[in-house]
Amino acid sequence: METPSSSNPLYERIFAMVDSIPRGKVATYGQIAREVGAPRHARSVGRALSNLPPQSPLPWHRVLNAGGAISPRPGGSPRLQLQRLCAEGVRVSRSGRVDLEEYQWNPDW
DNA sequence: CTCGTGACTCTTG
DNA sequence: ACAAGAGCCACGA
């Protein structure tokens, strides 16, 4: 049994969860938020990733929005994200969308 | 404390 | 398919 309020800046949990996404799979912001026990913290997930350094070993590119698409954001990273997904065998449509039915990660497995 | 901001999500039209 | 509005909540000034 963990201590939810003791040592848990939420970000650490989010980072750990993102780091657990297997290669070739993807997850959504809302999904990760729920998995770390914070159902309404989809934005916090985005905030955590925005805090991430460019050299981070974290597979942040496997995180998509609820529609299975890459969220637009300041900077040019969406392009990189698409390339990385493609490189991992994830089939991305021309508009940058992913078939969640096929690629969404289920942590229960 | 109040306010603005945001890599979100859902509902409407 | 797209745009707009509202709800949501942590964080920094």
PDB file of C-alpha atoms in Angstrom, chain A residues 7 12 19 23 28 36 80 82 103:
ATOM      1  CA  SER A   7       5.916  11.069  -1.112  1.00  0.00           C
ATOM      2  CA  GLU A  12       6.800  11.531 -10.253  1.00  0.00           C
ATOM      3  CA  ASP A  19       8.049   5.545 -18.722  1.00  0.00           C
ATOM      4  CA  ARG A  23       7.257   0.587 -27.396  1.00  0.00           C
ATOM      5  CA  THR A  28      -3.805   9.520 -23.664  1.00  0.00           C
ATOM      6  CA  VAL A  36      -2.048   7.700 -11.379  1.00  0.00           C
ATOM      7  CA  LEU A  80       9.275  14.985 -33.917  1.00  0.00           C
ATOM      8  CA  LEU A  82       5.014  11.950 -35.285  1.00  0.00           C
ATOM      9  CA  TYR A 103      -2.453   1.116 -30.333  1.00  0.00           C
TER      10      TYR A 103
END
